[in-house]
Amino acid sequence: MVVTRQDSGTLARVADQLRRAAAHDVQVFREGDEAAATAARAAAAAALPSLAISPLPHRRTAVMMRVSTSYAAIPDAKKFYVLSNLVKAAVLLSYTPVAARTLYLGMVNDEWRTTSIRNLGVLYAIPDTVSLLLVERMALTTRIHHLCVIVFMVINLFNDYSERNVWRALVVYAVFSTFAYLVNLLLASRFLAVHPSLSYWLSAGALVIYTSCLAANWAWQVHYLTGLWVDTRAYSILAYVGVILLVVWDDVVLVKWLVGNLRGGGTKSASAQQQQQQQQKRASGAAPAGKEKPA
């Protein structure tokens, strides 16, 4: 496979375009009144399924195939996986300023703006919903993760965050997850012609950011939920913990992969893997009948 020089900048160009598009949505949903929150609830029910069958992903795929030879060489079953991770990385990056402000207001000022949180929750769930419905092959832990996000999004639309309750912990978990957008960029870059040194630093950065966010997140979750349980003994806390542990499970699996990937010297691009597999097949085909060349 021939890799053009355009591939080195494809990842940055596509991410920048998606970030600019998502920034407009963030601006629209940044603030609002109760009427806006009602509109967001209605939009969530109608827009999320329609996004999954929209021709937009197909158009994005066509654009990627024109500008990146490495993307064009990816098997069709993986193209949506790469695209969905690029999209999610871009939109999470766009959400980060608003999410950080929401986190600061809640954790430092004890100011939980219900409308803004509901709107942000809808935006956060869109990439997960699209990935769940469009990506054909997906790890079980990842599929469960996406399902949990959708369930939490629905709960988020009907909760009053001005009252101290367990669902504030959900907001904090989602915000810290937003900061880990580099992980999605890394997952997508595995299938593109990315320079080994860039791949290595992507792996290192993703691991540092992800583990730091998880450490701070989990520490706050334990502190907040323990205090809430002592004060209220609400059974909704147990329900939340039971479901959020499924998300934690997926986080742990991903951390293990990040550690192993970094120890291996960073991500080896899928295009390089495909070239190696093709060479092995050709060598195996040249071997005498009945003998198979070792991998």
PDB file of C-alpha atoms in Angstrom:
ATOM      1  CA  MET A   1       0.000   0.000   0.000  1.00  0.00           C
ATOM      2  CA  VAL A   2       1.293   3.475  -0.884  1.00  0.00           C
ATOM      3  CA  VAL A   3       0.959   6.083   1.854  1.00  0.00           C
ATOM      4  CA  THR A   4       0.893   9.664   0.617  1.00  0.00           C
ATOM      5  CA  ARG A   5       2.345  12.611   2.489  1.00  0.00           C
ATOM      6  CA  GLN A   6      -1.202  13.862   2.994  1.00  0.00           C
ATOM      7  CA  ASP A   7      -1.774  11.118   5.580  1.00  0.00           C
ATOM      8  CA  SER A   8       0.527  12.797   8.103  1.00  0.00           C
ATOM      9  CA  GLY A   9      -1.855  15.748   8.383  1.00  0.00           C
ATOM     10  CA  THR A  10      -5.167  13.994   7.798  1.00  0.00           C
ATOM     11  CA  LEU A  11      -5.808  13.246  11.475  1.00  0.00           C
ATOM     12  CA  ALA A  12      -5.296  16.852  12.536  1.00  0.00           C
ATOM     13  CA  ARG A  13      -7.381  18.312   9.688  1.00  0.00           C
ATOM     14  CA  VAL A  14     -10.352  16.028  10.241  1.00  0.00           C
ATOM     15  CA  ALA A  15     -10.262  16.508  14.022  1.00  0.00           C
ATOM     16  CA  ASP A  16     -10.140  20.295  13.589  1.00  0.00           C
ATOM     17  CA  GLN A  17     -13.123  20.275  11.222  1.00  0.00           C
ATOM     18  CA  LEU A  18     -15.169  18.116  13.584  1.00  0.00           C
ATOM     19  CA  ARG A  19     -14.161  20.243  16.559  1.00  0.00           C
ATOM     20  CA  ARG A  20     -15.361  23.415  14.825  1.00  0.00           C
ATOM     21  CA  ALA A  21     -18.683  21.789  13.936  1.00  0.00           C
ATOM     22  CA  ALA A  22     -19.229  20.554  17.496  1.00  0.00           C
ATOM     23  CA  ALA A  23     -18.267  23.918  18.995  1.00  0.00           C
ATOM     24  CA  HIS A  24     -21.399  25.455  17.510  1.00  0.00           C
ATOM     25  CA  ASP A  25     -23.570  22.877  19.320  1.00  0.00           C
ATOM     26  CA  VAL A  26     -21.810  23.605  22.592  1.00  0.00           C
ATOM     27  CA  GLN A  27     -22.487  27.323  22.213  1.00  0.00           C
ATOM     28  CA  VAL A  28     -26.175  26.660  21.581  1.00  0.00           C
ATOM     29  CA  PHE A  29     -26.503  24.419  24.625  1.00  0.00           C
ATOM     30  CA  ARG A  30     -24.168  26.378  26.923  1.00  0.00           C
ATOM     31  CA  GLU A  31     -26.968  28.206  28.725  1.00  0.00           C
ATOM     32  CA  GLY A  32     -30.741  28.057  28.644  1.00  0.00           C
ATOM     33  CA  ASP A  33     -33.938  28.358  30.605  1.00  0.00           C
ATOM     34  CA  GLU A  34     -36.467  25.722  31.577  1.00  0.00           C
ATOM     35  CA  ALA A  35     -38.043  25.887  28.118  1.00  0.00           C
ATOM     36  CA  ALA A  36     -34.685  25.007  26.598  1.00  0.00           C
ATOM     37  CA  ALA A  37     -34.380  22.044  28.941  1.00  0.00           C
ATOM     38  CA  THR A  38     -37.794  20.787  27.844  1.00  0.00           C
ATOM     39  CA  ALA A  39     -36.736  21.155  24.230  1.00  0.00           C
ATOM     40  CA  ALA A  40     -33.556  19.223  24.963  1.00  0.00           C
ATOM     41  CA  ARG A  41     -35.551  16.339  26.427  1.00  0.00           C
ATOM     42  CA  ALA A  42     -37.723  16.197  23.331  1.00  0.00           C
ATOM     43  CA  ALA A  43     -34.723  16.480  21.045  1.00  0.00           C
ATOM     44  CA  ALA A  44     -32.978  13.640  22.830  1.00  0.00           C
ATOM     45  CA  ALA A  45     -35.858  11.276  22.149  1.00  0.00           C
ATOM     46  CA  ALA A  46     -36.121  12.263  18.493  1.00  0.00           C
ATOM     47  CA  ALA A  47     -32.602  13.211  17.445  1.00  0.00           C
ATOM     48  CA  LEU A  48     -30.451  10.395  18.783  1.00  0.00           C
ATOM     49  CA  PRO A  49     -32.064   7.597  16.723  1.00  0.00           C
ATOM     50  CA  SER A  50     -32.116   9.776  13.611  1.00  0.00           C
ATOM     51  CA  LEU A  51     -28.416  10.555  13.989  1.00  0.00           C
ATOM     52  CA  ALA A  52     -27.631   6.874  13.819  1.00  0.00           C
ATOM     53  CA  ILE A  53     -29.202   6.477  10.367  1.00  0.00           C
ATOM     54  CA  SER A  54     -28.123   9.873   9.038  1.00  0.00           C
ATOM     55  CA  PRO A  55     -26.028   9.867   5.838  1.00  0.00           C
ATOM     56  CA  LEU A  56     -23.482  12.153   7.558  1.00  0.00           C
ATOM     57  CA  PRO A  57     -21.177   9.289   8.659  1.00  0.00           C
ATOM     58  CA  HIS A  58     -21.202   7.955   5.119  1.00  0.00           C
ATOM     59  CA  ARG A  59     -20.231  11.372   3.749  1.00  0.00           C
ATOM     60  CA  ARG A  60     -17.450  11.669   6.312  1.00  0.00           C
ATOM     61  CA  THR A  61     -16.207   8.233   5.252  1.00  0.00           C
ATOM     62  CA  ALA A  62     -16.148   9.299   1.610  1.00  0.00           C
ATOM     63  CA  VAL A  63     -14.137  12.412   2.506  1.00  0.00           C
ATOM     64  CA  MET A  64     -11.666  10.402   4.565  1.00  0.00           C
ATOM     65  CA  MET A  65     -11.176   7.912   1.740  1.00  0.00           C
ATOM     66  CA  ARG A  66     -10.306  10.754  -0.644  1.00  0.00           C
ATOM     67  CA  VAL A  67      -7.749  12.423   1.627  1.00  0.00           C
ATOM     68  CA  SER A  68      -6.169   9.369   3.291  1.00  0.00           C
ATOM     69  CA  THR A  69      -4.900   6.305   1.498  1.00  0.00           C
ATOM     70  CA  SER A  70      -4.387   4.505   4.807  1.00  0.00           C
ATOM     71  CA  TYR A  71      -8.048   5.052   5.726  1.00  0.00           C
ATOM     72  CA  ALA A  72      -9.149   3.809   2.304  1.00  0.00           C
ATOM     73  CA  ALA A  73      -7.217   0.584   2.920  1.00  0.00           C
ATOM     74  CA  ILE A  74      -9.019  -0.144   6.203  1.00  0.00           C
ATOM     75  CA  PRO A  75     -11.613  -2.953   5.990  1.00  0.00           C
ATOM     76  CA  ASP A  76     -15.146  -1.580   5.704  1.00  0.00           C
ATOM     77  CA  ALA A  77     -16.116  -3.101   9.054  1.00  0.00           C
ATOM     78  CA  LYS A  78     -13.490  -0.916  10.770  1.00  0.00           C
ATOM     79  CA  LYS A  79     -14.081   2.343   8.902  1.00  0.00           C
ATOM     80  CA  PHE A  80     -16.983   3.411  11.132  1.00  0.00           C
ATOM     81  CA  TYR A  81     -14.967   2.432  14.200  1.00  0.00           C
ATOM     82  CA  VAL A  82     -12.162   4.786  13.168  1.00  0.00           C
ATOM     83  CA  LEU A  83     -14.582   7.539  12.161  1.00  0.00           C
ATOM     84  CA  SER A  84     -16.630   7.277  15.352  1.00  0.00           C
ATOM     85  CA  ASN A  85     -13.510   7.597  17.504  1.00  0.00           C
ATOM     86  CA  LEU A  86     -12.322  10.615  15.509  1.00  0.00           C
ATOM     87  CA  VAL A  87     -15.735  12.229  15.910  1.00  0.00           C
ATOM     88  CA  LYS A  88     -15.899  11.441  19.617  1.00  0.00           C
ATOM     89  CA  ALA A  89     -12.399  12.821  20.216  1.00  0.00           C
ATOM     90  CA  ALA A  90     -13.313  16.054  18.424  1.00  0.00           C
ATOM     91  CA  VAL A  91     -16.631  16.610  20.179  1.00  0.00           C
ATOM     92  CA  LEU A  92     -15.271  15.753  23.638  1.00  0.00           C
ATOM     93  CA  LEU A  93     -12.496  18.275  23.057  1.00  0.00           C
ATOM     94  CA  SER A  94     -15.150  20.849  22.150  1.00  0.00           C
ATOM     95  CA  TYR A  95     -17.162  20.034  25.283  1.00  0.00           C
ATOM     96  CA  THR A  96     -14.131  20.310  27.587  1.00  0.00           C
ATOM     97  CA  PRO A  97     -14.356  24.067  28.393  1.00  0.00           C
ATOM     98  CA  VAL A  98     -18.060  23.856  29.268  1.00  0.00           C
ATOM     99  CA  ALA A  99     -17.554  20.582  31.154  1.00  0.00           C
ATOM    100  CA  ALA A 100     -14.651  22.027  33.161  1.00  0.00           C
ATOM    101  CA  ARG A 101     -16.736  25.063  34.090  1.00  0.00           C
ATOM    102  CA  THR A 102     -19.609  22.797  35.165  1.00  0.00           C
ATOM    103  CA  LEU A 103     -17.234  20.734  37.291  1.00  0.00           C
ATOM    104  CA  TYR A 104     -15.729  23.817  38.936  1.00  0.00           C
ATOM    105  CA  LEU A 105     -19.117  25.344  39.755  1.00  0.00           C
ATOM    106  CA  GLY A 106     -20.355  22.082  41.258  1.00  0.00           C
ATOM    107  CA  MET A 107     -17.310  20.855  43.178  1.00  0.00           C
ATOM    108  CA  VAL A 108     -15.949  24.235  44.335  1.00  0.00           C
ATOM    109  CA  ASN A 109     -18.974  26.537  44.538  1.00  0.00           C
ATOM    110  CA  ASP A 110     -21.592  23.834  45.165  1.00  0.00           C
ATOM    111  CA  GLU A 111     -23.558  25.355  42.286  1.00  0.00           C
ATOM    112  CA  TRP A 112     -25.296  22.708  40.189  1.00  0.00           C
ATOM    113  CA  ARG A 113     -27.107  24.246  37.215  1.00  0.00           C
ATOM    114  CA  THR A 114     -29.715  21.690  36.262  1.00  0.00           C
ATOM    115  CA  THR A 115     -30.500  23.034  32.794  1.00  0.00           C
ATOM    116  CA  SER A 116     -26.883  23.280  31.679  1.00  0.00           C
ATOM    117  CA  ILE A 117     -26.119  19.814  33.059  1.00  0.00           C
ATOM    118  CA  ARG A 118     -29.088  18.271  31.258  1.00  0.00           C
ATOM    119  CA  ASN A 119     -28.099  19.884  27.975  1.00  0.00           C
ATOM    120  CA  LEU A 120     -24.490  18.789  28.319  1.00  0.00           C
ATOM    121  CA  GLY A 121     -25.635  15.249  29.128  1.00  0.00           C
ATOM    122  CA  VAL A 122     -27.563  15.039  25.865  1.00  0.00           C
ATOM    123  CA  LEU A 123     -24.529  16.231  23.910  1.00  0.00           C
ATOM    124  CA  TYR A 124     -22.261  13.760  25.711  1.00  0.00           C
ATOM    125  CA  ALA A 125     -24.485  10.784  24.861  1.00  0.00           C
ATOM    126  CA  ILE A 126     -24.688  11.462  21.113  1.00  0.00           C
ATOM    127  CA  PRO A 127     -21.283   9.960  20.113  1.00  0.00           C
ATOM    128  CA  ASP A 128     -21.897   6.885  22.279  1.00  0.00           C
ATOM    129  CA  THR A 129     -25.330   6.331  20.732  1.00  0.00           C
ATOM    130  CA  VAL A 130     -24.047   6.664  17.183  1.00  0.00           C
ATOM    131  CA  SER A 131     -21.116   4.318  17.876  1.00  0.00           C
ATOM    132  CA  LEU A 132     -23.391   1.745  19.494  1.00  0.00           C
ATOM    133  CA  LEU A 133     -25.721   1.652  16.486  1.00  0.00           C
ATOM    134  CA  LEU A 134     -23.204   2.030  13.656  1.00  0.00           C
ATOM    135  CA  VAL A 135     -20.042   0.160  14.679  1.00  0.00           C
ATOM    136  CA  GLU A 136     -20.573  -3.508  13.810  1.00  0.00           C
ATOM    137  CA  ARG A 137     -17.798  -5.172  15.808  1.00  0.00           C
ATOM    138  CA  MET A 138     -17.380  -3.900  19.349  1.00  0.00           C
ATOM    139  CA  ALA A 139     -15.972  -5.309  22.579  1.00  0.00           C
ATOM    140  CA  LEU A 140     -18.604  -6.369  25.107  1.00  0.00           C
ATOM    141  CA  THR A 141     -17.260  -4.001  27.770  1.00  0.00           C
ATOM    142  CA  THR A 142     -17.425  -1.090  25.314  1.00  0.00           C
ATOM    143  CA  ARG A 143     -20.978  -1.974  24.301  1.00  0.00           C
ATOM    144  CA  ILE A 144     -22.035  -2.089  27.958  1.00  0.00           C
ATOM    145  CA  HIS A 145     -20.291   1.253  28.497  1.00  0.00           C
ATOM    146  CA  HIS A 146     -22.314   2.868  25.685  1.00  0.00           C
ATOM    147  CA  LEU A 147     -25.559   1.404  27.016  1.00  0.00           C
ATOM    148  CA  CYS A 148     -24.841   2.763  30.496  1.00  0.00           C
ATOM    149  CA  VAL A 149     -24.201   6.227  29.035  1.00  0.00           C
ATOM    150  CA  ILE A 150     -27.582   6.170  27.272  1.00  0.00           C
ATOM    151  CA  VAL A 151     -29.407   5.011  30.410  1.00  0.00           C
ATOM    152  CA  PHE A 152     -27.712   7.704  32.489  1.00  0.00           C
ATOM    153  CA  MET A 153     -28.569  10.321  29.859  1.00  0.00           C
ATOM    154  CA  VAL A 154     -32.271   9.525  30.229  1.00  0.00           C
ATOM    155  CA  ILE A 155     -32.049   9.715  34.033  1.00  0.00           C
ATOM    156  CA  ASN A 156     -30.131  12.963  33.728  1.00  0.00           C
ATOM    157  CA  LEU A 157     -33.027  14.609  31.857  1.00  0.00           C
ATOM    158  CA  PHE A 158     -35.402  14.175  34.804  1.00  0.00           C
ATOM    159  CA  ASN A 159     -33.145  14.858  37.777  1.00  0.00           C
ATOM    160  CA  ASP A 160     -33.052  18.101  39.753  1.00  0.00           C
ATOM    161  CA  TYR A 161     -29.387  18.733  40.511  1.00  0.00           C
ATOM    162  CA  SER A 162     -30.126  21.589  42.892  1.00  0.00           C
ATOM    163  CA  GLU A 163     -30.974  18.873  45.419  1.00  0.00           C
ATOM    164  CA  ARG A 164     -28.118  16.851  46.922  1.00  0.00           C
ATOM    165  CA  ASN A 165     -28.510  13.363  45.514  1.00  0.00           C
ATOM    166  CA  VAL A 166     -26.568  10.473  44.006  1.00  0.00           C
ATOM    167  CA  TRP A 167     -26.869  11.729  40.440  1.00  0.00           C
ATOM    168  CA  ARG A 168     -24.442  14.551  41.093  1.00  0.00           C
ATOM    169  CA  ALA A 169     -21.819  11.810  41.133  1.00  0.00           C
ATOM    170  CA  LEU A 170     -22.908  10.900  37.609  1.00  0.00           C
ATOM    171  CA  VAL A 171     -22.164  14.441  36.414  1.00  0.00           C
ATOM    172  CA  VAL A 172     -18.666  14.339  37.890  1.00  0.00           C
ATOM    173  CA  TYR A 173     -17.952  10.945  36.309  1.00  0.00           C
ATOM    174  CA  ALA A 174     -19.110  12.158  32.892  1.00  0.00           C
ATOM    175  CA  VAL A 175     -17.081  15.373  33.080  1.00  0.00           C
ATOM    176  CA  PHE A 176     -13.863  13.547  33.931  1.00  0.00           C
ATOM    177  CA  SER A 177     -14.567  11.175  31.044  1.00  0.00           C
ATOM    178  CA  THR A 178     -14.847  14.188  28.738  1.00  0.00           C
ATOM    179  CA  PHE A 179     -11.261  15.189  29.531  1.00  0.00           C
ATOM    180  CA  ALA A 180      -9.977  11.861  28.158  1.00  0.00           C
ATOM    181  CA  TYR A 181     -10.651  12.706  24.499  1.00  0.00           C
ATOM    182  CA  LEU A 182      -7.038  11.853  23.597  1.00  0.00           C
ATOM    183  CA  VAL A 183      -7.795   8.168  24.195  1.00  0.00           C
ATOM    184  CA  ASN A 184     -10.352   8.152  21.375  1.00  0.00           C
ATOM    185  CA  LEU A 185      -7.868   9.877  19.073  1.00  0.00           C
ATOM    186  CA  LEU A 186      -5.322   7.188  19.909  1.00  0.00           C
ATOM    187  CA  LEU A 187      -7.791   4.379  19.217  1.00  0.00           C
ATOM    188  CA  ALA A 188      -8.537   5.858  15.793  1.00  0.00           C
ATOM    189  CA  SER A 189      -4.887   6.524  14.951  1.00  0.00           C
ATOM    190  CA  ARG A 190      -4.073   2.802  15.160  1.00  0.00           C
ATOM    191  CA  PHE A 191      -5.624   2.372  11.725  1.00  0.00           C
ATOM    192  CA  LEU A 192      -4.019   5.405  10.076  1.00  0.00           C
ATOM    193  CA  ALA A 193      -0.507   6.016   8.779  1.00  0.00           C
ATOM    194  CA  VAL A 194       0.815   7.809  11.858  1.00  0.00           C
ATOM    195  CA  HIS A 195       4.538   8.311  12.444  1.00  0.00           C
ATOM    196  CA  PRO A 196       5.868   5.934  15.160  1.00  0.00           C
ATOM    197  CA  SER A 197       7.162   8.770  17.344  1.00  0.00           C
ATOM    198  CA  LEU A 198       3.805  10.571  17.215  1.00  0.00           C
ATOM    199  CA  SER A 199       2.070   7.297  17.997  1.00  0.00           C
ATOM    200  CA  TYR A 200       4.303   6.736  21.019  1.00  0.00           C
ATOM    201  CA  TRP A 201       3.636  10.189  22.481  1.00  0.00           C
ATOM    202  CA  LEU A 202      -0.079   9.811  21.805  1.00  0.00           C
ATOM    203  CA  SER A 203       0.020   6.567  23.791  1.00  0.00           C
ATOM    204  CA  ALA A 204       1.958   8.147  26.653  1.00  0.00           C
ATOM    205  CA  GLY A 205      -0.260  11.227  26.779  1.00  0.00           C
ATOM    206  CA  ALA A 206      -3.453   9.185  26.645  1.00  0.00           C
ATOM    207  CA  LEU A 207      -2.278   6.948  29.503  1.00  0.00           C
ATOM    208  CA  VAL A 208      -1.247   9.869  31.736  1.00  0.00           C
ATOM    209  CA  ILE A 209      -4.432  11.857  31.129  1.00  0.00           C
ATOM    210  CA  TYR A 210      -6.745   8.848  31.451  1.00  0.00           C
ATOM    211  CA  THR A 211      -5.233   7.463  34.655  1.00  0.00           C
ATOM    212  CA  SER A 212      -5.059  10.945  36.222  1.00  0.00           C
ATOM    213  CA  CYS A 213      -8.724  11.583  35.458  1.00  0.00           C
ATOM    214  CA  LEU A 214      -9.711   8.167  36.789  1.00  0.00           C
ATOM    215  CA  ALA A 215      -7.730   8.637  40.004  1.00  0.00           C
ATOM    216  CA  ALA A 216      -9.289  12.029  40.744  1.00  0.00           C
ATOM    217  CA  ASN A 217     -12.712  10.843  39.662  1.00  0.00           C
ATOM    218  CA  TRP A 218     -12.753   7.644  41.688  1.00  0.00           C
ATOM    219  CA  ALA A 219     -11.383   9.397  44.792  1.00  0.00           C
ATOM    220  CA  TRP A 220     -14.169  11.994  44.630  1.00  0.00           C
ATOM    221  CA  GLN A 221     -16.799   9.325  43.948  1.00  0.00           C
ATOM    222  CA  VAL A 222     -15.825   7.316  47.024  1.00  0.00           C
ATOM    223  CA  HIS A 223     -15.723  10.437  49.230  1.00  0.00           C
ATOM    224  CA  TYR A 224     -19.049  11.838  48.018  1.00  0.00           C
ATOM    225  CA  LEU A 225     -20.992   8.569  47.912  1.00  0.00           C
ATOM    226  CA  THR A 226     -19.761   7.501  51.349  1.00  0.00           C
ATOM    227  CA  GLY A 227     -20.887  10.783  52.886  1.00  0.00           C
ATOM    228  CA  LEU A 228     -24.211  10.646  51.064  1.00  0.00           C
ATOM    229  CA  TRP A 229     -24.845   7.077  52.236  1.00  0.00           C
ATOM    230  CA  VAL A 230     -24.094   7.995  55.862  1.00  0.00           C
ATOM    231  CA  ASP A 231     -26.534  10.902  55.669  1.00  0.00           C
ATOM    232  CA  THR A 232     -29.397   9.407  53.651  1.00  0.00           C
ATOM    233  CA  ARG A 233     -29.122   5.608  53.368  1.00  0.00           C
ATOM    234  CA  ALA A 234     -30.843   6.010  49.992  1.00  0.00           C
ATOM    235  CA  TYR A 235     -31.071   2.787  47.981  1.00  0.00           C
ATOM    236  CA  SER A 236     -30.572   4.780  44.784  1.00  0.00           C
ATOM    237  CA  ILE A 237     -26.905   4.982  45.824  1.00  0.00           C
ATOM    238  CA  LEU A 238     -26.613   1.206  45.653  1.00  0.00           C
ATOM    239  CA  ALA A 239     -28.314   1.184  42.257  1.00  0.00           C
ATOM    240  CA  TYR A 240     -25.924   3.828  40.951  1.00  0.00           C
ATOM    241  CA  VAL A 241     -22.877   1.989  42.266  1.00  0.00           C
ATOM    242  CA  GLY A 242     -24.061  -1.255  40.686  1.00  0.00           C
ATOM    243  CA  VAL A 243     -24.377   0.346  37.249  1.00  0.00           C
ATOM    244  CA  ILE A 244     -21.319   2.588  37.432  1.00  0.00           C
ATOM    245  CA  LEU A 245     -19.163  -0.445  38.250  1.00  0.00           C
ATOM    246  CA  LEU A 246     -19.879  -1.657  34.699  1.00  0.00           C
ATOM    247  CA  VAL A 247     -18.359   1.582  33.414  1.00  0.00           C
ATOM    248  CA  VAL A 248     -15.429   1.169  35.811  1.00  0.00           C
ATOM    249  CA  TRP A 249     -14.887  -2.321  34.421  1.00  0.00           C
ATOM    250  CA  ASP A 250     -14.536  -0.904  30.909  1.00  0.00           C
ATOM    251  CA  ASP A 251     -12.196   1.801  32.207  1.00  0.00           C
ATOM    252  CA  VAL A 252      -9.945  -0.809  33.817  1.00  0.00           C
ATOM    253  CA  VAL A 253      -9.858  -2.868  30.617  1.00  0.00           C
ATOM    254  CA  LEU A 254      -8.857   0.225  28.656  1.00  0.00           C
ATOM    255  CA  VAL A 255      -6.134   1.171  31.153  1.00  0.00           C
ATOM    256  CA  LYS A 256      -4.635  -2.328  30.858  1.00  0.00           C
ATOM    257  CA  TRP A 257      -4.595  -1.957  27.084  1.00  0.00           C
ATOM    258  CA  LEU A 258      -2.973   1.486  27.308  1.00  0.00           C
ATOM    259  CA  VAL A 259      -0.244   0.151  29.597  1.00  0.00           C
ATOM    260  CA  GLY A 260       0.447  -2.829  27.344  1.00  0.00           C
ATOM    261  CA  ASN A 261       0.391  -0.628  24.269  1.00  0.00           C
ATOM    262  CA  LEU A 262       2.923   1.794  25.737  1.00  0.00           C
ATOM    263  CA  ARG A 263       5.221  -1.022  26.836  1.00  0.00           C
ATOM    264  CA  GLY A 264       5.137  -2.256  23.265  1.00  0.00           C
ATOM    265  CA  GLY A 265       6.547   1.056  22.084  1.00  0.00           C
ATOM    266  CA  GLY A 266       3.289   2.758  21.151  1.00  0.00           C
ATOM    267  CA  THR A 267       0.558   1.948  18.705  1.00  0.00           C
ATOM    268  CA  LYS A 268       1.542   0.024  15.638  1.00  0.00           C
ATOM    269  CA  SER A 269      -0.644   1.301  12.840  1.00  0.00           C
ATOM    270  CA  ALA A 270      -3.118  -1.071  11.278  1.00  0.00           C
ATOM    271  CA  SER A 271      -1.751  -0.191   7.860  1.00  0.00           C
ATOM    272  CA  ALA A 272       1.659  -1.497   8.931  1.00  0.00           C
ATOM    273  CA  GLN A 273       0.014  -4.592  10.394  1.00  0.00           C
ATOM    274  CA  GLN A 274      -1.824  -5.195   7.133  1.00  0.00           C
ATOM    275  CA  GLN A 275       1.405  -4.889   5.155  1.00  0.00           C
ATOM    276  CA  GLN A 276       3.086  -7.385   7.484  1.00  0.00           C
ATOM    277  CA  GLN A 277       0.169  -9.804   7.180  1.00  0.00           C
ATOM    278  CA  GLN A 278       0.226  -9.536   3.386  1.00  0.00           C
ATOM    279  CA  GLN A 279       3.960 -10.248   3.342  1.00  0.00           C
ATOM    280  CA  GLN A 280       3.428 -13.256   5.591  1.00  0.00           C
ATOM    281  CA  LYS A 281       0.667 -14.563   3.343  1.00  0.00           C
ATOM    282  CA  ARG A 282       2.848 -14.203   0.268  1.00  0.00           C
ATOM    283  CA  ALA A 283       5.714 -15.971   2.046  1.00  0.00           C
ATOM    284  CA  SER A 284       3.357 -18.690   3.233  1.00  0.00           C
ATOM    285  CA  GLY A 285       2.013 -19.131  -0.274  1.00  0.00           C
ATOM    286  CA  ALA A 286       5.549 -19.679  -1.577  1.00  0.00           C
ATOM    287  CA  ALA A 287       6.232 -22.415   0.969  1.00  0.00           C
ATOM    288  CA  PRO A 288       5.957 -26.104  -0.017  1.00  0.00           C
ATOM    289  CA  ALA A 289       2.494 -27.609   0.174  1.00  0.00           C
ATOM    290  CA  GLY A 290       1.557 -28.913   3.571  1.00  0.00           C
ATOM    291  CA  LYS A 291       3.933 -26.570   5.366  1.00  0.00           C
ATOM    292  CA  GLU A 292       2.887 -23.298   6.886  1.00  0.00           C
ATOM    293  CA  LYS A 293       5.285 -20.484   7.598  1.00  0.00           C
ATOM    294  CA  PRO A 294       5.250 -19.540  11.311  1.00  0.00           C
ATOM    295  CA  ALA A 295       3.753 -16.150  12.170  1.00  0.00           C
TER     296      ALA A 295
END
